[in-house]
Short mmCIF file of C-alpha atoms and ligand atoms in Angstrom, two decimals:
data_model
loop_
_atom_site.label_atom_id
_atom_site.label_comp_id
_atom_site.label_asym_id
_atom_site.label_seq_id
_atom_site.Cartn_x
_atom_site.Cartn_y
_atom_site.Cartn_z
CA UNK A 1 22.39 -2.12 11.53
CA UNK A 2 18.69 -3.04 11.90
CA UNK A 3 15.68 -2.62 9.66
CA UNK A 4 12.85 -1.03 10.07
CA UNK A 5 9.66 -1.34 8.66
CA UNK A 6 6.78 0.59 7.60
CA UNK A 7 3.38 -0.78 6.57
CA UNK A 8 -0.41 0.22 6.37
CA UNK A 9 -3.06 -1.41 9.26
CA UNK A 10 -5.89 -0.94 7.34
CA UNK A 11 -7.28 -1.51 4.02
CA UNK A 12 -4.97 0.21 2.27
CA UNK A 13 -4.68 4.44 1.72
CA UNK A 14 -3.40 4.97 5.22
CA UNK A 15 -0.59 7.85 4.04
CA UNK A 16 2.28 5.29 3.85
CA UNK A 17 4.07 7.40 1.72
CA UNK A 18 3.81 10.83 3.50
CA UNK A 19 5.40 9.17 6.66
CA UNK A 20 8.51 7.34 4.99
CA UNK A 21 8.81 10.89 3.32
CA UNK A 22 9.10 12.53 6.84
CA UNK A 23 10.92 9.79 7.85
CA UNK A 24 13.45 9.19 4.66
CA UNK A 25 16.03 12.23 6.46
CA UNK A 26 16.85 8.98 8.91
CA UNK A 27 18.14 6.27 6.08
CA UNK A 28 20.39 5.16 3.54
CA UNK A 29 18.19 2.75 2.04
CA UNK A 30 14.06 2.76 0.92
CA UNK A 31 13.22 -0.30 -0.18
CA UNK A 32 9.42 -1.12 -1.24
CA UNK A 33 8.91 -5.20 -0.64
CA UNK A 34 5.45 -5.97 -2.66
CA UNK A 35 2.67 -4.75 -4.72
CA UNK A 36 2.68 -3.15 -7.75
CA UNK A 37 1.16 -0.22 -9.17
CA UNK A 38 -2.03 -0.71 -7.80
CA UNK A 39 -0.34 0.78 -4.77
CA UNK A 40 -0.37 5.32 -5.08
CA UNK A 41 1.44 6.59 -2.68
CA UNK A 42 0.97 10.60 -2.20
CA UNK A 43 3.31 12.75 -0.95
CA UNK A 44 2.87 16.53 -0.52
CA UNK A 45 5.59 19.19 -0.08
CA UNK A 46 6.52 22.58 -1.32
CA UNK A 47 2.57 22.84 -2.80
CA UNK A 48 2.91 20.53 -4.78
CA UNK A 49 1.46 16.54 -4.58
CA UNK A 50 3.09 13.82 -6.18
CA UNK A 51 1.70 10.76 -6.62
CA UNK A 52 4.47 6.93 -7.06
CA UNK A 53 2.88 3.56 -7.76
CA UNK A 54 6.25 1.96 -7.81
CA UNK A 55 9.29 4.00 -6.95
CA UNK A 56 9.70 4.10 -3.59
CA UNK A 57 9.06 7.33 -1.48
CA UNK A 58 11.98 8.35 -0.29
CA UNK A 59 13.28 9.31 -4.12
CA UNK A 60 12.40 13.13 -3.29
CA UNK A 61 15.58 13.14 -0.82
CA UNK A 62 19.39 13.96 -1.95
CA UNK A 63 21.02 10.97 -0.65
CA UNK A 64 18.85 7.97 -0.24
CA UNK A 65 19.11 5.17 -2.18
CA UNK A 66 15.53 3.98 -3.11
CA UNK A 67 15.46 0.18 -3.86
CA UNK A 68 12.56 -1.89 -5.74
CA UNK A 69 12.78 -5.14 -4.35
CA UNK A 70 12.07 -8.93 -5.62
CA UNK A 71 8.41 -8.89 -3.80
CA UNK A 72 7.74 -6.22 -5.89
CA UNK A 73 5.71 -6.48 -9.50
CA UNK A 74 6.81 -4.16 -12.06
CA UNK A 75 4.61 -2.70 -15.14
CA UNK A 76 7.33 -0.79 -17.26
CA UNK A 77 4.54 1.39 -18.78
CA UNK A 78 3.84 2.61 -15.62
CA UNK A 79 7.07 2.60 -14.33
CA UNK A 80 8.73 4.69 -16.94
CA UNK A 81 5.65 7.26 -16.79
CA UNK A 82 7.02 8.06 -12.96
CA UNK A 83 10.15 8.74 -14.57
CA UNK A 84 8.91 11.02 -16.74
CA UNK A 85 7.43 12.19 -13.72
CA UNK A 86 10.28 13.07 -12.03
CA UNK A 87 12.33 14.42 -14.79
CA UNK A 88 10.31 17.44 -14.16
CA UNK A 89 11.95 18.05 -10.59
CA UNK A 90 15.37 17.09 -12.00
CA UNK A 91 15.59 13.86 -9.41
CA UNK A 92 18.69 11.93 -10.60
CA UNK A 93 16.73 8.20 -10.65
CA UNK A 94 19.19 7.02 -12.60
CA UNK A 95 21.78 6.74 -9.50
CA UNK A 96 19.39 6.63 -7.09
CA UNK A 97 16.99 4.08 -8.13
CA UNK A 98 17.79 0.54 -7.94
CA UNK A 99 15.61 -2.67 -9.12
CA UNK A 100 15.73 -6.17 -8.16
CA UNK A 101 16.45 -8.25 -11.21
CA UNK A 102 13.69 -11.04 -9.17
CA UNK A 103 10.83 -8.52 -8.88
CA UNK A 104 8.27 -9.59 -11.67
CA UNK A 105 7.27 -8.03 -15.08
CA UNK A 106 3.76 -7.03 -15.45
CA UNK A 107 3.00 -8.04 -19.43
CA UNK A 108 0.16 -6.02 -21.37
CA UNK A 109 -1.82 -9.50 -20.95
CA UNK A 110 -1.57 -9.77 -17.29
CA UNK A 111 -3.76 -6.63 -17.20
CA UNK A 112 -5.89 -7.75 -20.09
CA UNK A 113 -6.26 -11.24 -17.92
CA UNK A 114 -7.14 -9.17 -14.66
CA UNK A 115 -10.09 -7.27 -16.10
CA UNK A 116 -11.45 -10.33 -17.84
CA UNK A 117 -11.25 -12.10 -14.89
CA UNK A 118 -12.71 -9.66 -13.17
CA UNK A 119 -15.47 -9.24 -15.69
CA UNK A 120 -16.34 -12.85 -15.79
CA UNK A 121 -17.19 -12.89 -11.77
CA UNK A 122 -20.13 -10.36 -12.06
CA UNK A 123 -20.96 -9.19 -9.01
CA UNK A 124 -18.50 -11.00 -6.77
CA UNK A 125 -15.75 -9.16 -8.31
CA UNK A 126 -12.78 -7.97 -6.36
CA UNK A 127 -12.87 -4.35 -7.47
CA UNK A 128 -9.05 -5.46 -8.41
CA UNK A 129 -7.44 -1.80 -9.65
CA UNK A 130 -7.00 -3.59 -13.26
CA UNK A 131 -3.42 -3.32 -13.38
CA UNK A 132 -2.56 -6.74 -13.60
CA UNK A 133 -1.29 -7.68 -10.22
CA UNK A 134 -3.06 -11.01 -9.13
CA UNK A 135 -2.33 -12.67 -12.89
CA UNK A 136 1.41 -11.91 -12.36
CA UNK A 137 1.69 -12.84 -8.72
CA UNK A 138 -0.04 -16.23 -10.42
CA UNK A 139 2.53 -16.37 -13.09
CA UNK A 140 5.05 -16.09 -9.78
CA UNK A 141 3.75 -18.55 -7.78
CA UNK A 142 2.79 -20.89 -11.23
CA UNK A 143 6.68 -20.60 -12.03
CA UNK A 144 6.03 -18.95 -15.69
CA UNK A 145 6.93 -14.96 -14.53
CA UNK A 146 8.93 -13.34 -16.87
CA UNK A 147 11.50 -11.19 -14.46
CA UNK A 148 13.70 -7.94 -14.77
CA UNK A 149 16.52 -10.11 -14.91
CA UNK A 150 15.11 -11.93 -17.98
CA UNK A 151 15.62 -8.83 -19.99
CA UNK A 152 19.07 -9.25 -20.09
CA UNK A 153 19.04 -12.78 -21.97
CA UNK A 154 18.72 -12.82 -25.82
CA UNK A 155 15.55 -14.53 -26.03
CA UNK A 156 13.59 -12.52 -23.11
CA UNK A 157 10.82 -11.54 -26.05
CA UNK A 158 10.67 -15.30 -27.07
CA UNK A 159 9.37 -16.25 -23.62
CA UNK A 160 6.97 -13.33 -23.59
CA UNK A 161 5.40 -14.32 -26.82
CA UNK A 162 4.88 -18.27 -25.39
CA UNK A 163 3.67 -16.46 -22.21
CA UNK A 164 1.64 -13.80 -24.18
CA UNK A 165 0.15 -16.46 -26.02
CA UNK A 166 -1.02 -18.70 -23.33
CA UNK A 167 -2.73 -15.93 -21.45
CA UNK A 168 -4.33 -15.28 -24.88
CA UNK A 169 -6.09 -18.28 -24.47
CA UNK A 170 -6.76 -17.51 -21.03
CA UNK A 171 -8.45 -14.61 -21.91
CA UNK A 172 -10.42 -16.19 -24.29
CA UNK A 173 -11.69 -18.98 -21.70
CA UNK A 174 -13.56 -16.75 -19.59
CA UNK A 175 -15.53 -15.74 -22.15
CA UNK A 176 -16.18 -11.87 -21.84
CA UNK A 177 -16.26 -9.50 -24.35
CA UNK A 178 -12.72 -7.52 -24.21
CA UNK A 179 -11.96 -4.84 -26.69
CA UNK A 180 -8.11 -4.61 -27.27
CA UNK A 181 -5.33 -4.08 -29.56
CA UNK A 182 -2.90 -6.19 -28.61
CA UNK A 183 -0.14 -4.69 -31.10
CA UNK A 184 -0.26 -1.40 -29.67
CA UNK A 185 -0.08 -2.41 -26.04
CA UNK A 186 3.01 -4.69 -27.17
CA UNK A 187 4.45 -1.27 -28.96
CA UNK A 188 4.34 0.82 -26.05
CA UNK A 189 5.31 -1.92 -23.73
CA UNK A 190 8.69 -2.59 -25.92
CA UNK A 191 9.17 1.12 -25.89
CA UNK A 192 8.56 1.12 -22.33
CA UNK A 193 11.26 -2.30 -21.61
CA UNK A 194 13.90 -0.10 -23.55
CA UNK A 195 13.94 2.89 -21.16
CA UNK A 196 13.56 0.45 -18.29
CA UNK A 197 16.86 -0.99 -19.10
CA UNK A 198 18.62 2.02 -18.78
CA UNK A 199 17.77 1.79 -15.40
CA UNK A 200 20.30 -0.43 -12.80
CA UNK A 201 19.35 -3.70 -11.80
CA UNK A 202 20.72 -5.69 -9.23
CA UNK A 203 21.11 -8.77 -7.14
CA UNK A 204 19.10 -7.09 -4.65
CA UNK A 205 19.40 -9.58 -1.76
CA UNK A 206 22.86 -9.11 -2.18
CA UNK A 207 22.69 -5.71 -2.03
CA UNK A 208 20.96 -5.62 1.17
CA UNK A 209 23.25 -7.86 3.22
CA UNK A 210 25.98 -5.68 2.08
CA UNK A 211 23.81 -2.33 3.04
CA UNK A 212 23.33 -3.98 6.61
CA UNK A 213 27.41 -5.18 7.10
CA UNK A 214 28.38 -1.53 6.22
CA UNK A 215 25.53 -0.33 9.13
CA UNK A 216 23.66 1.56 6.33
CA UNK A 217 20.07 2.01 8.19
CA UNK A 218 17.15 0.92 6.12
CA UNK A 219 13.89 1.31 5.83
CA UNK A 220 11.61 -0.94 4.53
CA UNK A 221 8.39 0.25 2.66
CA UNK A 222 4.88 -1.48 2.18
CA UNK A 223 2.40 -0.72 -0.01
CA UNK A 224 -1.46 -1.62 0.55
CA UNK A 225 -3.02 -3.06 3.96
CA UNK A 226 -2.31 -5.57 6.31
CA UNK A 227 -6.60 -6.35 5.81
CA UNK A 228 -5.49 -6.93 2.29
CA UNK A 229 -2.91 -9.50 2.84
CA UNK A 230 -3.29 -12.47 1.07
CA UNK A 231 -3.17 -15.28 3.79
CA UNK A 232 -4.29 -12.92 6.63
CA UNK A 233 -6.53 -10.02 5.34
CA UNK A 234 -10.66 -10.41 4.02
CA UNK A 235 -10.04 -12.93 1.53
CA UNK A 236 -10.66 -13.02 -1.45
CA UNK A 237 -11.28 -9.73 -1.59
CA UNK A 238 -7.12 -9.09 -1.03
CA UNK A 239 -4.24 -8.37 -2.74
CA UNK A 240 -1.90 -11.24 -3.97
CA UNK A 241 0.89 -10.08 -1.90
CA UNK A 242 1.92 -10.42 1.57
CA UNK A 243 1.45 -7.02 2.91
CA UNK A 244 2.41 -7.45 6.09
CA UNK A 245 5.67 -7.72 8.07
CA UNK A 246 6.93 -10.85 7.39
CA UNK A 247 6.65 -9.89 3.48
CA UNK A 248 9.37 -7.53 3.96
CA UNK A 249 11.12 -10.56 4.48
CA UNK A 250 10.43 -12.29 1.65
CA UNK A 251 10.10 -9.47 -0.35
CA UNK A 252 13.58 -8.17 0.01
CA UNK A 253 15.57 -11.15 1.48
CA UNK A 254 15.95 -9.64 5.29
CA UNK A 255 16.31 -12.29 7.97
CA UNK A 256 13.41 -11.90 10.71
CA UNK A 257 15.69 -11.24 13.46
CA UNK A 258 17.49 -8.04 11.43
CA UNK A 259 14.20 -6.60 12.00
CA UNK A 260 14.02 -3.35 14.79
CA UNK A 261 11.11 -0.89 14.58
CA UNK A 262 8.00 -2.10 13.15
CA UNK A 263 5.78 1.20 12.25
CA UNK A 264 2.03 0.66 11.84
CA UNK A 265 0.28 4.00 9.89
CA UNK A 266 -3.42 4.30 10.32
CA UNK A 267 -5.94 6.52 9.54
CA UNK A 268 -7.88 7.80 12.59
CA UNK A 269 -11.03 6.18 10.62
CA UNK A 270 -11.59 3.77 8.33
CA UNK A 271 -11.61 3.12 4.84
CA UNK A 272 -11.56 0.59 1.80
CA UNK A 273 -12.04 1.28 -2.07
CA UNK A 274 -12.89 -1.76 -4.28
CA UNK A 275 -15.17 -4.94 -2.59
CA UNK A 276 -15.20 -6.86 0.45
CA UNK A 277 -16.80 -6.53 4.09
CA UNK A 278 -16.00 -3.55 6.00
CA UNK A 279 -17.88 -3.53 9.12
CA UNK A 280 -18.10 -0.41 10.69
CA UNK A 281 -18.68 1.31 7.13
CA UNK A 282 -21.00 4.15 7.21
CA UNK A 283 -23.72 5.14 4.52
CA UNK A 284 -24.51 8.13 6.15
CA UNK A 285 -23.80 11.70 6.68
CA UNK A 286 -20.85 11.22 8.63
CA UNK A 287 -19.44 8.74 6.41
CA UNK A 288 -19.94 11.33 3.43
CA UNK A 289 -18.31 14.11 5.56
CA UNK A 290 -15.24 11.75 6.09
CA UNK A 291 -15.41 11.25 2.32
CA UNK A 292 -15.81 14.82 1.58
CA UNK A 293 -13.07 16.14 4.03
CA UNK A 294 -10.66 13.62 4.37
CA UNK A 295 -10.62 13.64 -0.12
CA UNK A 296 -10.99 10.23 -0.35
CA UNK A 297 -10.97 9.13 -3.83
CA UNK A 298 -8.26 6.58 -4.90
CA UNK A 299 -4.81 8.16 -5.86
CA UNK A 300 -4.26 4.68 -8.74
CA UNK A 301 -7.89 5.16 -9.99
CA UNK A 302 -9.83 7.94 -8.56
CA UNK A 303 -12.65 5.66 -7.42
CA UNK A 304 -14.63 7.31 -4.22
CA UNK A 305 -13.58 5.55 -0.92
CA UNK A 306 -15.77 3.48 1.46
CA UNK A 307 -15.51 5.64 4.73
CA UNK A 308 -16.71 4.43 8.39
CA UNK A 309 -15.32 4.66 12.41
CA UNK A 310 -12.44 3.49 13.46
CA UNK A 311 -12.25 -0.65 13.45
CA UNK A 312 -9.59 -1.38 16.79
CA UNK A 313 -10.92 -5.02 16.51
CA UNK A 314 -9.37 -5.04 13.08
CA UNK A 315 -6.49 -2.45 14.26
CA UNK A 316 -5.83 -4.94 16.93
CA UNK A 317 -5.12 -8.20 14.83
CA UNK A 318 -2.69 -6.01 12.57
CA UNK A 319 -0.76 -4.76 15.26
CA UNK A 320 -0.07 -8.45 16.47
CA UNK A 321 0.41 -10.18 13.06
CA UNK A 322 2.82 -7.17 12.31
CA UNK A 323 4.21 -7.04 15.42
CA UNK A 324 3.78 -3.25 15.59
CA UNK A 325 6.29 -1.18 17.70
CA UNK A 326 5.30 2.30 16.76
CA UNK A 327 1.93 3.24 15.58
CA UNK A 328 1.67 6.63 13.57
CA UNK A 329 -2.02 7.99 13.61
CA UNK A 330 -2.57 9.92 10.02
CA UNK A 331 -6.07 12.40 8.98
CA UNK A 332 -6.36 13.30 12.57
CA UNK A 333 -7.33 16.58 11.48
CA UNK A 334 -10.78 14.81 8.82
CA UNK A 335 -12.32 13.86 12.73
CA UNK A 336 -12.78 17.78 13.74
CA UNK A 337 -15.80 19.16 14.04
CA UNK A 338 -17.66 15.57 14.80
CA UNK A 339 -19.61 15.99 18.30
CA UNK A 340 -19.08 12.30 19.36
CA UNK A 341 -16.85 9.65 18.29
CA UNK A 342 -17.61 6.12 17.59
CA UNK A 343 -14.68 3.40 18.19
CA UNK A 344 -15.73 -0.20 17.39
CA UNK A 345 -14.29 -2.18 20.30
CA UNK A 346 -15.86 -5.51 19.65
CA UNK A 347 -18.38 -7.52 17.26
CA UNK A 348 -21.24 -9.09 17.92
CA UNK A 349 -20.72 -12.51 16.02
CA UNK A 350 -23.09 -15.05 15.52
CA UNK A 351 -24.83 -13.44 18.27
CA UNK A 352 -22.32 -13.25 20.96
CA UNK A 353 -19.65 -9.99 21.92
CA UNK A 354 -16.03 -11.22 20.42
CA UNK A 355 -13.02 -9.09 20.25
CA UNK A 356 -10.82 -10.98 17.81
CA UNK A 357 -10.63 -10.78 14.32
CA UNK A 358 -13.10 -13.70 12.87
CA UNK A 359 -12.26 -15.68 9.98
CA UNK A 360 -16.01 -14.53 8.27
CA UNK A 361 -16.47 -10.67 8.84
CA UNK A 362 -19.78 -10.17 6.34
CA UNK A 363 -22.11 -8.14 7.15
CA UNK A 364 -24.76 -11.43 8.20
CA UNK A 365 -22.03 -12.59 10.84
CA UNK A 366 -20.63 -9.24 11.85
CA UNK A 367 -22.30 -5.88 13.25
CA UNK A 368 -19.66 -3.62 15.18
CA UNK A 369 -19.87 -2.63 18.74
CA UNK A 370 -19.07 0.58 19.75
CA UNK A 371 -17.68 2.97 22.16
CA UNK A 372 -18.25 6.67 22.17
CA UNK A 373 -16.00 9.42 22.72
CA UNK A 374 -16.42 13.15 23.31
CA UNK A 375 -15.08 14.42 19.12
CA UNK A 376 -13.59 18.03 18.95
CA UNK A 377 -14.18 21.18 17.04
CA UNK A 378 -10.89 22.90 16.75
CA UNK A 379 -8.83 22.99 13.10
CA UNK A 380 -5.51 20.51 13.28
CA UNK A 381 -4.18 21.42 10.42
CA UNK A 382 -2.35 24.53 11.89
CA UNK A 383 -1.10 22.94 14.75
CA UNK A 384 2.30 22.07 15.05
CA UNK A 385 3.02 20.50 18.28
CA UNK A 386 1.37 18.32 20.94
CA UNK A 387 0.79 20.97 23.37
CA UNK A 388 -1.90 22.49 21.17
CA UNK A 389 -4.05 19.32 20.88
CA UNK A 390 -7.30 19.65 22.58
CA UNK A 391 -7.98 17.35 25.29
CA UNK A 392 -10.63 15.62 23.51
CA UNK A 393 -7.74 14.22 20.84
CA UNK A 394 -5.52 13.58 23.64
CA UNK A 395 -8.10 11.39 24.93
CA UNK A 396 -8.71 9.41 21.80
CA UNK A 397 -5.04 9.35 21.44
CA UNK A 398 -4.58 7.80 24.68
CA UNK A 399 -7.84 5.52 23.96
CA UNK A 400 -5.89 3.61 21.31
CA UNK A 401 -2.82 3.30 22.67
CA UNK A 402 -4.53 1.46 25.65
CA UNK A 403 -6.58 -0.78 23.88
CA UNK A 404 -3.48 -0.98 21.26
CA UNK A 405 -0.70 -1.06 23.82
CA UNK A 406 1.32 0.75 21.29
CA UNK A 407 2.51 3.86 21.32
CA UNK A 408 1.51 6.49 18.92
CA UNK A 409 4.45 8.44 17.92
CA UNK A 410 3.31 10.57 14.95
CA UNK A 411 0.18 12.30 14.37
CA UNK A 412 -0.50 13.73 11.12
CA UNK A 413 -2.95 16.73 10.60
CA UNK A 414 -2.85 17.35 6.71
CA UNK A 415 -1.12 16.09 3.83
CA UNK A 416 2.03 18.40 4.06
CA UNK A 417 5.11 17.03 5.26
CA UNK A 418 5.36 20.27 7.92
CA UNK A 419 1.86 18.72 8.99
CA UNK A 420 3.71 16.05 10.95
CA UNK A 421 3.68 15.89 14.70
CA UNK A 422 6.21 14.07 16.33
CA UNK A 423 4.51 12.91 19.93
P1 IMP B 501 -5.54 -5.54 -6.92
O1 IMP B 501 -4.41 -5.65 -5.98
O2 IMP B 501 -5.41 -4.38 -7.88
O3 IMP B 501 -5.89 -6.81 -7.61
O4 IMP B 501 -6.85 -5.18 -6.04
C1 IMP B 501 -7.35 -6.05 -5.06
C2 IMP B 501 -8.05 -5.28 -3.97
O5 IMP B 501 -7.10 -4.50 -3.26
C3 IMP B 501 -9.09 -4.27 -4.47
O6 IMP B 501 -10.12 -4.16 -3.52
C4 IMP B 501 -8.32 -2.98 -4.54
O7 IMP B 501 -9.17 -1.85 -4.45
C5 IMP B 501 -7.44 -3.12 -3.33
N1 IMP B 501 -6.19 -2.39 -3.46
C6 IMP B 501 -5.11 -2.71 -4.19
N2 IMP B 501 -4.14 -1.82 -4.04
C7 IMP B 501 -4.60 -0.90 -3.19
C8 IMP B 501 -4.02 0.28 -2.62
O8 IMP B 501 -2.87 0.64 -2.85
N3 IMP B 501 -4.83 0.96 -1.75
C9 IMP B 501 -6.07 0.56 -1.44
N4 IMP B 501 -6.64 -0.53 -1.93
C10 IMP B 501 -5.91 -1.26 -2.80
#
């Protein structure tokens, strides 16, 4: 059986986990492939809104397994809060959950490391969320991680304290003041370790081939952007992952060719919290009414969002590096009530009309070119099938999938899982 894959277009916050909510009824398997949790996935049902950073989103559902794969870097602290989490709605995590014993531990001094690295670059910081996730993709990459398989050796706490001690010193090299208690971070991350091993870990990889020889279907989950890819999104200000498609790959150990449906979830505008260029950002009304109706404040650290019109220049390039079958169109609804409609179709570069992706997108190089559309009035949010769309979101609908050649094949009009249409 095939996998399928779900990731984000934009710069992150595009309702990932809503979708493979609506979507988990179809699969055995959800497996996130990278991030950590810097990612805050929201999901809404029965009134109430829940909000994962690493557990996958399909752990809500009887029967699916939910899987946290190598890709994926884990901070136990945070991890065993979600538990706690969901030992209010009596979810049975410990059968259901399962975690790669590759994916990475996030120590107490990666995050310490992050924010002074962050502190020491001023005003060209990333706007990183703080919780440690480019020091421990670094640690990866460097070949010093400490990994959830480590914690079943006898001297796991050994090679933290060598590791611990080194970033010490890292800390100490870039030279900002950082107040922190070292002890008690260590104390609640032990604590933390000791619940986390109660969990099941697994030779994930394995796991997976074995999933796919029985047919089990499987869904693969990103977390972030396809802007905020490391090799392909606004570097530096990225991620450290790969959040596109072919980190599913990597991420999880599935072969390129096992790989069906590709589904691409955007938001019907645009946004991006922390730094970086963002070209069709607005600092106007419209781009506060977008903030104001479509909520957008961070669901990992409540920062307000950047908000501006729909980017298909940048929409385009993550269709084709994700090789996008499906495109799924979410805060229809935020758009109603705006007269007209601004789609950037092209830049103006340098001075002359491109309609690629550029490898320098700041704001000296870049200003957005744009196409208007007739906007709507009427309330989406009630609306429960495609026949009630006005024509004016048909058109816009149609618009994208065009210029996209994609089809959209769910629109979302609120947060709810009921607020799904299926096109
Ligand atoms: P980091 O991954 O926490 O180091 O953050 C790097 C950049 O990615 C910052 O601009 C963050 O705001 C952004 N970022 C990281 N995770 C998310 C996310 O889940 N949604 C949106 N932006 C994110």
């Amino acid at each position: 059986m095939a996998v399928n894959l779900l990731l984000g277009l934009q710069w992150g916050d595009e309702g990932k986990g809503k979708i493979v909510d609506v979507l988990t009824n179809d699969y055995d398997i959800i497996a996130r492939f990278q991030g950590g949790p810097n990612a805050g996935h929201t999901l809404e049902f029965d009134s109430i809104k829940h909000v994962l950073h690493t557990i996958p989103s399909g752990i809500f559902h009887k029967t699916a397994i939910n899987l946290v794969g190598n890709g994926v870097v884990i901070d136990p602290v945070i991890l065993v809060k979600e538990l706690k989490n969901l030992d209010k709605f009596d979810i049975d995590y410990k059968s259901k959950l399962l975690i790669s014993r590759k994916a990475h531990l996030i120590l107490p001094t990666h995050r310490l490391l992050d924010a002074a690295s962050e502190a020491s670059k001023g005003k060209a910081k990333i706007g990183s969320t703080l919780k440690g996730i480019g020091p421990t993709y670094m640690d990866k990459t460097g070949r010093n991680g400490l990994r959830i398989g480590d914690l079943e050796l006898s001297d796991w706490k050994e090679r933290y304290r060598n590791l611990a001690n080194k970033h010490e010193a890292m800390i100490e090299f870039h030279g900002v003041e950082l107040e922190y208690d070292l002890k008690a971070l260590e104390a609640d991350f032990y604590e933390a370790v000791t619940i986390l091993k109660e969990l099941t870990f697994i030779d994930s990889e394995e796991y997976i081939f074995e999933a796919q020889r029985q047919g089990k279907s499987i869904l693969a989950e990103g977390a972030q952007g396809s802007l905020l890819d490391v090799d392909f999104g606004t570097y530096p200000f990225v991620t450290s992952s790969n959040t596109t498609a072919a980190g599913a790959c990597t991420g999880l150990g599935i072969a390129p060719n096992k790989i069906k449906e590709v589904f691409g979830i955007f938001k019907a505008y645009t946004t991006r919290v922390g730094s970086g260029p963002f070209p069709t950002e607005l600092f106007d009304e419209d781009g506060a009414t977008m903030a104001k109706v479509g909520n957008e404040f961070g669901s990992t650290t409540g920062r307000a969002r950047r908000c501006g019109w729909l980017d298909l220049v940048a929409l385009k390039y993550a269709v084709q590096i994700n090789g996008v079958t499906q495109l799924m169109m979410m805060k229809g609804d935020v758009l109603s009530g705006f007269e007209t409609l601004k789609i950037c179709t092209a830049y103006k570069y340098k001075g002359k009309e491109i309609k690629h992706f550029p490898y320098n997108i700041e704001p000296e190089n870049v200003e957005p070119i744009y196409t208007e559309v007739k906007g709507w009035s009427q309330d989406l949010t009630k609306m429960s099938k495609k026949s009630q769309f006005p024509n004016e979101l048909n058109d816009y609908i149609t618009f994208l999938e065009k210029e996209l050649e994609t089809p959209i094949t769910i629109v979302s009009v609120g947060p709810d899982r009921k607020q799904t249409i299926h096109m």
